[in-house]
Amino acid sequence: MPDKHEIKIFESMKIRSVWNEEREEWYFSVVDVVAVLTESKDPRNYWKVLKNRLKKEGNESVTNCNQLKLPAADGKYYKTDVADVEQMFRLIQSIPSPKAEPFKLWMAKVAAERVAQLQDPELSIQQALEDYRRLGYTEKWITRRLKSIEIRKELTDEWKKRGIEEEQKFALLTNIIYKAWSGMSAGEYRRLKGLKKENLRDNMTNMELILSMLAEESTKEISEATKPETMSGHIGAAKSGGNVAKTARKALESKLGRSVISPLNATDAIGLDVDETGLLPPGKRE
């Protein structure tokens, strides 16, 4: 499962964060946290100086940070120092700031909320609903997106029930479904939309989401009916499920006289007809 990138907000300031599924913990951008605590005009240099000082003091537990690729202001991803909650608590002790204690409480709350969501899936759905509303997606799109999450979960549960556990096999089967209904692999679809690490479904139009849901729901129903016991059987079910959505797509396109597969992504949709795309309405840019 890929890491999940999120922008967290503390007192109106953005903190780039990553949830690591394997370790089940948050990583926070050190530079962003330094910016919050110090209000420095150059938090990157502040961290560089502080890091060197702490290293000289032998404080390796604080300075031995991981590096992950995080989005920058130019939209590109660069390797950036990140720290988990435990490291961050120790780091904060080295930064004199009146915001230190409020930030610790905020960070602990973020971590606790994620643990609660893992234990209760309904909380994850509620959080997703709030996040999509905050980003400015239309209510109609959000309803479909949340339904797509539910359908995806049911499909992966079906795969697990039939003995498919490895994430690589999930990715393979998902690509087969995409290829069948859209004519593109997930990677090709992302490139069409000009995406890097953004979530593909978060950048689909209303109709693309509907077709994707139809393909995955059909795959699940076919799997339940045929009960495949081999990988080749699962591949056959994935192709069949995808082809159901392909047939629907072709029928609709013949009536519309155009393709329903769109190169638009959420950012491109600024200023467009939101009733048609379902993506971000005018003026909503994260």
mmCIF file of C-alpha atoms in Angstrom:
data_model
loop_
_atom_site.group_PDB
_atom_site.id
_atom_site.type_symbol
_atom_site.label_atom_id
_atom_site.label_comp_id
_atom_site.label_asym_id
_atom_site.label_seq_id
_atom_site.Cartn_x
_atom_site.Cartn_y
_atom_site.Cartn_z
ATOM 1 C CA MET A 1 0.000 0.000 0.000
ATOM 2 C CA PRO A 2 1.557 3.360 -0.982
ATOM 3 C CA ASP A 3 2.127 6.050 1.645
ATOM 4 C CA LYS A 4 -0.703 8.540 1.965
ATOM 5 C CA HIS A 5 0.263 12.219 1.627
ATOM 6 C CA GLU A 6 -1.865 14.780 3.428
ATOM 7 C CA ILE A 7 -1.715 18.467 4.265
ATOM 8 C CA LYS A 8 -2.430 19.014 7.949
ATOM 9 C CA ILE A 9 -3.401 22.428 9.286
ATOM 10 C CA PHE A 10 -2.134 23.867 12.566
ATOM 11 C CA GLU A 11 -3.247 27.442 13.306
ATOM 12 C CA SER A 12 -3.809 28.081 9.567
ATOM 13 C CA MET A 13 -0.294 26.892 8.673
ATOM 14 C CA LYS A 14 0.221 23.887 6.403
ATOM 15 C CA ILE A 15 2.239 20.872 7.516
ATOM 16 C CA ARG A 16 3.027 18.245 4.902
ATOM 17 C CA SER A 17 2.409 14.817 6.387
ATOM 18 C CA VAL A 18 2.679 11.209 5.293
ATOM 19 C CA TRP A 19 0.856 8.213 6.733
ATOM 20 C CA ASN A 20 2.942 5.039 6.430
ATOM 21 C CA GLU A 21 0.576 2.078 6.130
ATOM 22 C CA GLU A 22 3.220 -0.541 6.895
ATOM 23 C CA ARG A 23 4.419 1.095 10.128
ATOM 24 C CA GLU A 24 1.030 2.629 10.899
ATOM 25 C CA GLU A 25 2.440 6.004 11.908
ATOM 26 C CA TRP A 26 2.589 9.605 10.753
ATOM 27 C CA TYR A 27 5.678 11.365 9.433
ATOM 28 C CA PHE A 28 5.743 15.168 9.460
ATOM 29 C CA SER A 29 7.881 17.552 7.429
ATOM 30 C CA VAL A 30 10.543 18.867 9.803
ATOM 31 C CA VAL A 31 10.916 22.143 7.893
ATOM 32 C CA ASP A 32 7.164 22.782 8.069
ATOM 33 C CA VAL A 33 7.118 22.157 11.827
ATOM 34 C CA VAL A 34 10.127 24.444 12.296
ATOM 35 C CA ALA A 35 8.279 27.143 10.343
ATOM 36 C CA VAL A 36 5.262 26.818 12.648
ATOM 37 C CA LEU A 37 7.253 26.909 15.869
ATOM 38 C CA THR A 38 9.808 29.588 14.986
ATOM 39 C CA GLU A 39 7.934 31.726 12.428
ATOM 40 C CA SER A 40 11.344 31.998 10.767
ATOM 41 C CA LYS A 41 11.546 33.590 7.324
ATOM 42 C CA ASP A 42 13.963 30.819 6.358
ATOM 43 C CA PRO A 43 12.886 27.658 8.220
ATOM 44 C CA ARG A 44 15.029 25.483 5.955
ATOM 45 C CA ASN A 45 18.198 27.269 7.052
ATOM 46 C CA TYR A 46 17.005 27.299 10.682
ATOM 47 C CA TRP A 47 16.675 23.511 10.550
ATOM 48 C CA LYS A 48 20.070 23.151 8.839
ATOM 49 C CA VAL A 49 21.797 25.111 11.620
ATOM 50 C CA LEU A 50 19.853 23.337 14.380
ATOM 51 C CA LYS A 51 20.546 19.937 12.850
ATOM 52 C CA ASN A 52 24.286 20.603 12.728
ATOM 53 C CA ARG A 53 24.289 21.785 16.355
ATOM 54 C CA LEU A 54 22.379 18.753 17.562
ATOM 55 C CA LYS A 55 24.721 16.433 15.654
ATOM 56 C CA LYS A 56 27.746 18.028 17.329
ATOM 57 C CA GLU A 57 26.031 17.454 20.663
ATOM 58 C CA GLY A 58 25.643 13.779 19.731
ATOM 59 C CA ASN A 59 21.860 13.939 19.567
ATOM 60 C CA GLU A 60 21.507 11.343 16.805
ATOM 61 C CA SER A 61 18.027 10.232 17.917
ATOM 62 C CA VAL A 62 16.686 13.626 16.824
ATOM 63 C CA THR A 63 18.788 14.312 13.735
ATOM 64 C CA ASN A 64 18.645 10.815 12.213
ATOM 65 C CA CYS A 65 15.537 11.689 10.206
ATOM 66 C CA ASN A 66 14.057 9.768 7.308
ATOM 67 C CA GLN A 67 13.723 11.461 3.951
ATOM 68 C CA LEU A 68 10.555 11.149 1.904
ATOM 69 C CA LYS A 69 9.441 12.848 -1.289
ATOM 70 C CA LEU A 70 6.952 15.590 -0.439
ATOM 71 C CA PRO A 71 5.182 18.075 -2.732
ATOM 72 C CA ALA A 72 6.786 21.514 -2.998
ATOM 73 C CA ALA A 73 5.275 24.849 -4.022
ATOM 74 C CA ASP A 74 6.102 24.137 -7.682
ATOM 75 C CA GLY A 75 4.029 20.949 -7.609
ATOM 76 C CA LYS A 76 7.066 18.687 -7.881
ATOM 77 C CA TYR A 77 8.151 16.152 -5.268
ATOM 78 C CA TYR A 78 11.507 16.493 -3.495
ATOM 79 C CA LYS A 79 13.199 14.482 -0.779
ATOM 80 C CA THR A 80 12.580 16.211 2.532
ATOM 81 C CA ASP A 81 13.516 15.445 6.141
ATOM 82 C CA VAL A 82 10.566 13.947 7.999
ATOM 83 C CA ALA A 83 10.157 12.757 11.578
ATOM 84 C CA ASP A 84 7.695 10.447 13.270
ATOM 85 C CA VAL A 85 5.721 11.564 16.325
ATOM 86 C CA GLU A 86 8.323 10.323 18.811
ATOM 87 C CA GLN A 87 11.205 12.032 16.993
ATOM 88 C CA MET A 88 9.180 15.202 16.612
ATOM 89 C CA PHE A 89 8.436 15.396 20.333
ATOM 90 C CA ARG A 90 12.178 15.231 21.045
ATOM 91 C CA LEU A 91 12.950 17.784 18.344
ATOM 92 C CA ILE A 92 10.407 20.267 19.693
ATOM 93 C CA GLN A 93 12.269 20.260 23.029
ATOM 94 C CA SER A 94 15.242 21.773 21.185
ATOM 95 C CA ILE A 95 13.224 24.672 19.762
ATOM 96 C CA PRO A 96 12.266 27.472 22.163
ATOM 97 C CA SER A 97 8.737 28.433 21.194
ATOM 98 C CA PRO A 98 5.515 29.438 22.950
ATOM 99 C CA LYS A 99 3.732 27.189 20.473
ATOM 100 C CA ALA A 100 5.626 24.059 21.570
ATOM 101 C CA GLU A 101 3.037 22.696 23.995
ATOM 102 C CA PRO A 102 -0.038 23.490 21.834
ATOM 103 C CA PHE A 103 1.714 21.841 18.901
ATOM 104 C CA LYS A 104 2.505 18.712 20.929
ATOM 105 C CA LEU A 105 -1.155 18.409 21.867
ATOM 106 C CA TRP A 106 -2.189 18.909 18.243
ATOM 107 C CA MET A 107 0.251 16.285 16.990
ATOM 108 C CA ALA A 108 -0.855 13.758 19.611
ATOM 109 C CA LYS A 109 -4.477 14.369 18.588
ATOM 110 C CA VAL A 110 -3.626 13.760 14.915
ATOM 111 C CA ALA A 111 -1.964 10.452 15.796
ATOM 112 C CA ALA A 112 -4.844 9.382 18.049
ATOM 113 C CA GLU A 113 -7.454 10.179 15.405
ATOM 114 C CA ARG A 114 -5.697 7.959 12.872
ATOM 115 C CA VAL A 115 -5.542 5.048 15.311
ATOM 116 C CA ALA A 116 -9.265 5.461 15.962
ATOM 117 C CA GLN A 117 -9.964 5.482 12.213
ATOM 118 C CA LEU A 118 -8.058 2.218 11.785
ATOM 119 C CA GLN A 119 -10.237 0.637 14.463
ATOM 120 C CA ASP A 120 -13.494 2.092 13.123
ATOM 121 C CA PRO A 121 -13.724 2.391 9.284
ATOM 122 C CA GLU A 122 -16.747 4.699 9.580
ATOM 123 C CA LEU A 123 -14.484 7.350 11.093
ATOM 124 C CA SER A 124 -12.200 7.118 8.045
ATOM 125 C CA ILE A 125 -15.181 7.692 5.767
ATOM 126 C CA GLN A 126 -16.275 10.694 7.847
ATOM 127 C CA GLN A 127 -12.750 12.127 7.705
ATOM 128 C CA ALA A 128 -12.643 11.655 3.947
ATOM 129 C CA LEU A 129 -16.001 13.440 3.636
ATOM 130 C CA GLU A 130 -14.697 16.428 5.606
ATOM 131 C CA ASP A 131 -11.426 16.499 3.653
ATOM 132 C CA TYR A 132 -13.154 16.507 0.248
ATOM 133 C CA ARG A 133 -15.532 19.251 1.362
ATOM 134 C CA ARG A 134 -12.599 21.321 2.612
ATOM 135 C CA LEU A 135 -10.871 20.917 -0.745
ATOM 136 C CA GLY A 136 -13.992 22.150 -2.519
ATOM 137 C CA TYR A 137 -15.320 19.129 -4.400
ATOM 138 C CA THR A 138 -19.043 19.109 -5.210
ATOM 139 C CA GLU A 139 -21.435 17.146 -2.984
ATOM 140 C CA LYS A 140 -22.461 14.965 -5.930
ATOM 141 C CA TRP A 141 -18.840 14.061 -6.648
ATOM 142 C CA ILE A 142 -18.115 13.396 -2.962
ATOM 143 C CA THR A 143 -21.078 11.001 -2.722
ATOM 144 C CA ARG A 144 -19.773 9.013 -5.653
ATOM 145 C CA ARG A 145 -16.187 9.091 -4.430
ATOM 146 C CA LEU A 146 -17.148 7.722 -1.023
ATOM 147 C CA LYS A 147 -19.193 5.005 -2.732
ATOM 148 C CA SER A 148 -16.157 4.142 -4.854
ATOM 149 C CA ILE A 149 -14.108 3.709 -1.667
ATOM 150 C CA GLU A 150 -16.734 1.297 -0.333
ATOM 151 C CA ILE A 151 -16.814 -0.693 -3.580
ATOM 152 C CA ARG A 152 -13.024 -0.856 -3.709
ATOM 153 C CA LYS A 153 -12.916 -2.169 -0.130
ATOM 154 C CA GLU A 154 -15.479 -4.854 -0.959
ATOM 155 C CA LEU A 155 -13.444 -5.914 -4.006
ATOM 156 C CA THR A 156 -10.158 -6.177 -2.104
ATOM 157 C CA ASP A 157 -11.959 -8.105 0.654
ATOM 158 C CA GLU A 158 -13.199 -10.531 -2.005
ATOM 159 C CA TRP A 159 -9.656 -10.928 -3.359
ATOM 160 C CA LYS A 160 -8.337 -11.618 0.129
ATOM 161 C CA LYS A 161 -11.095 -14.151 0.718
ATOM 162 C CA ARG A 162 -9.953 -15.969 -2.439
ATOM 163 C CA GLY A 163 -6.313 -16.041 -1.309
ATOM 164 C CA ILE A 164 -4.942 -12.853 -2.899
ATOM 165 C CA GLU A 165 -2.948 -11.007 -0.230
ATOM 166 C CA GLU A 166 0.054 -9.344 -1.877
ATOM 167 C CA GLU A 167 -0.297 -5.648 -2.763
ATOM 168 C CA GLN A 168 1.586 -6.309 -6.025
ATOM 169 C CA LYS A 169 -1.187 -8.666 -7.119
ATOM 170 C CA PHE A 170 -3.809 -6.087 -6.135
ATOM 171 C CA ALA A 171 -2.006 -3.580 -8.369
ATOM 172 C CA LEU A 172 -1.790 -6.091 -11.236
ATOM 173 C CA LEU A 173 -5.492 -6.913 -11.089
ATOM 174 C CA THR A 174 -6.407 -3.224 -10.781
ATOM 175 C CA ASN A 175 -4.359 -2.424 -13.885
ATOM 176 C CA ILE A 176 -6.160 -5.192 -15.775
ATOM 177 C CA ILE A 177 -9.527 -3.713 -14.765
ATOM 178 C CA TYR A 178 -8.452 -0.207 -15.845
ATOM 179 C CA LYS A 179 -7.029 -1.496 -19.122
ATOM 180 C CA ALA A 180 -10.236 -3.372 -19.914
ATOM 181 C CA TRP A 181 -12.683 -0.522 -19.353
ATOM 182 C CA SER A 182 -10.610 2.547 -20.264
ATOM 183 C CA GLY A 183 -7.989 1.140 -22.639
ATOM 184 C CA MET A 184 -5.241 2.382 -20.322
ATOM 185 C CA SER A 185 -3.307 1.051 -17.364
ATOM 186 C CA ALA A 186 -3.485 3.079 -14.135
ATOM 187 C CA GLY A 187 -0.064 4.557 -14.942
ATOM 188 C CA GLU A 188 -1.117 5.561 -18.447
ATOM 189 C CA TYR A 189 -4.331 7.051 -17.068
ATOM 190 C CA ARG A 190 -2.341 9.107 -14.570
ATOM 191 C CA ARG A 191 -0.053 10.397 -17.310
ATOM 192 C CA LEU A 192 -3.078 11.372 -19.419
ATOM 193 C CA LYS A 193 -4.230 13.544 -16.529
ATOM 194 C CA GLY A 194 -0.752 14.926 -15.858
ATOM 195 C CA LEU A 195 -0.590 13.405 -12.385
ATOM 196 C CA LYS A 196 2.513 12.502 -10.414
ATOM 197 C CA LYS A 197 1.706 10.997 -7.021
ATOM 198 C CA GLU A 198 -1.824 12.340 -6.722
ATOM 199 C CA ASN A 199 -4.623 9.821 -6.278
ATOM 200 C CA LEU A 200 -6.103 8.926 -9.679
ATOM 201 C CA ARG A 201 -9.693 8.556 -8.464
ATOM 202 C CA ASP A 202 -9.487 11.945 -6.714
ATOM 203 C CA ASN A 203 -8.930 13.414 -10.186
ATOM 204 C CA MET A 204 -11.676 11.574 -12.054
ATOM 205 C CA THR A 205 -14.792 13.281 -13.345
ATOM 206 C CA ASN A 206 -18.241 12.097 -12.250
ATOM 207 C CA MET A 207 -18.612 9.775 -15.255
ATOM 208 C CA GLU A 208 -15.114 8.332 -14.903
ATOM 209 C CA LEU A 209 -15.841 7.516 -11.272
ATOM 210 C CA ILE A 210 -19.107 5.817 -12.208
ATOM 211 C CA LEU A 211 -17.437 3.645 -14.839
ATOM 212 C CA SER A 212 -14.585 2.772 -12.487
ATOM 213 C CA MET A 213 -17.116 1.733 -9.832
ATOM 214 C CA LEU A 214 -19.061 -0.341 -12.366
ATOM 215 C CA ALA A 215 -15.873 -2.141 -13.415
ATOM 216 C CA GLU A 216 -14.839 -2.973 -9.838
ATOM 217 C CA GLU A 217 -18.331 -3.914 -8.666
ATOM 218 C CA SER A 218 -18.731 -6.173 -11.703
ATOM 219 C CA THR A 219 -15.360 -7.792 -11.001
ATOM 220 C CA LYS A 220 -16.403 -8.510 -7.428
ATOM 221 C CA GLU A 221 -19.754 -10.002 -8.490
ATOM 222 C CA ILE A 222 -18.076 -12.179 -11.137
ATOM 223 C CA SER A 223 -15.494 -13.362 -8.599
ATOM 224 C CA GLU A 224 -18.232 -14.265 -6.114
ATOM 225 C CA ALA A 225 -20.062 -16.206 -8.817
ATOM 226 C CA THR A 226 -17.062 -18.044 -10.324
ATOM 227 C CA LYS A 227 -14.958 -18.441 -7.134
ATOM 228 C CA PRO A 228 -11.533 -18.352 -8.859
ATOM 229 C CA GLU A 229 -8.806 -20.374 -7.156
ATOM 230 C CA THR A 230 -5.846 -19.347 -9.311
ATOM 231 C CA MET A 231 -4.290 -16.058 -10.364
ATOM 232 C CA SER A 232 -5.302 -16.716 -13.957
ATOM 233 C CA GLY A 233 -8.885 -17.085 -12.740
ATOM 234 C CA HIS A 234 -8.713 -13.719 -10.965
ATOM 235 C CA ILE A 235 -7.229 -12.140 -14.096
ATOM 236 C CA GLY A 236 -10.144 -13.503 -16.132
ATOM 237 C CA ALA A 237 -12.655 -12.069 -13.650
ATOM 238 C CA ALA A 238 -10.892 -8.694 -13.700
ATOM 239 C CA LYS A 239 -10.990 -8.566 -17.518
ATOM 240 C CA SER A 240 -14.656 -9.559 -17.560
ATOM 241 C CA GLY A 241 -15.569 -6.954 -14.945
ATOM 242 C CA GLY A 242 -13.671 -4.257 -16.790
ATOM 243 C CA ASN A 243 -15.333 -5.222 -20.064
ATOM 244 C CA VAL A 244 -18.777 -4.679 -18.517
ATOM 245 C CA ALA A 245 -17.831 -1.033 -17.911
ATOM 246 C CA LYS A 246 -16.188 -0.817 -21.337
ATOM 247 C CA THR A 247 -19.452 -1.841 -22.999
ATOM 248 C CA ALA A 248 -21.301 0.855 -21.030
ATOM 249 C CA ARG A 249 -18.635 3.438 -21.903
ATOM 250 C CA LYS A 250 -18.768 2.671 -25.619
ATOM 251 C CA ALA A 251 -22.572 2.819 -25.661
ATOM 252 C CA LEU A 252 -22.577 6.213 -23.939
ATOM 253 C CA GLU A 253 -19.819 7.625 -26.148
ATOM 254 C CA SER A 254 -21.746 6.592 -29.266
ATOM 255 C CA LYS A 255 -24.694 8.665 -28.026
ATOM 256 C CA LEU A 256 -22.581 11.634 -26.952
ATOM 257 C CA GLY A 257 -20.265 11.650 -29.951
ATOM 258 C CA ARG A 258 -17.229 12.135 -27.709
ATOM 259 C CA SER A 259 -14.998 10.303 -25.272
ATOM 260 C CA VAL A 260 -15.984 10.319 -21.622
ATOM 261 C CA ILE A 261 -12.375 9.719 -20.585
ATOM 262 C CA SER A 262 -11.029 13.147 -19.714
ATOM 263 C CA PRO A 263 -7.486 14.532 -19.400
ATOM 264 C CA LEU A 264 -8.826 16.953 -16.783
ATOM 265 C CA ASN A 265 -7.543 16.693 -13.245
ATOM 266 C CA ALA A 266 -8.769 18.453 -10.109
ATOM 267 C CA THR A 267 -6.483 21.455 -10.618
ATOM 268 C CA ASP A 268 -7.385 21.811 -14.312
ATOM 269 C CA ALA A 269 -11.061 21.923 -13.419
ATOM 270 C CA ILE A 270 -10.727 25.348 -11.785
ATOM 271 C CA GLY A 271 -13.223 27.618 -13.497
ATOM 272 C CA LEU A 272 -14.938 24.850 -15.476
ATOM 273 C CA ASP A 273 -18.531 23.646 -15.278
ATOM 274 C CA VAL A 274 -18.493 21.770 -11.976
ATOM 275 C CA ASP A 275 -21.838 20.100 -12.717
ATOM 276 C CA GLU A 276 -20.139 18.356 -15.621
ATOM 277 C CA THR A 277 -16.791 17.482 -14.045
ATOM 278 C CA GLY A 278 -17.644 17.231 -10.363
ATOM 279 C CA LEU A 279 -14.131 18.350 -9.595
ATOM 280 C CA LEU A 280 -12.931 21.506 -7.876
ATOM 281 C CA PRO A 281 -15.233 24.512 -8.381
ATOM 282 C CA PRO A 282 -13.942 27.987 -9.263
ATOM 283 C CA GLY A 283 -11.675 29.607 -6.723
ATOM 284 C CA LYS A 284 -10.994 26.411 -4.783
ATOM 285 C CA ARG A 285 -7.314 25.643 -4.896
ATOM 286 C CA GLU A 286 -5.534 23.849 -2.068
#
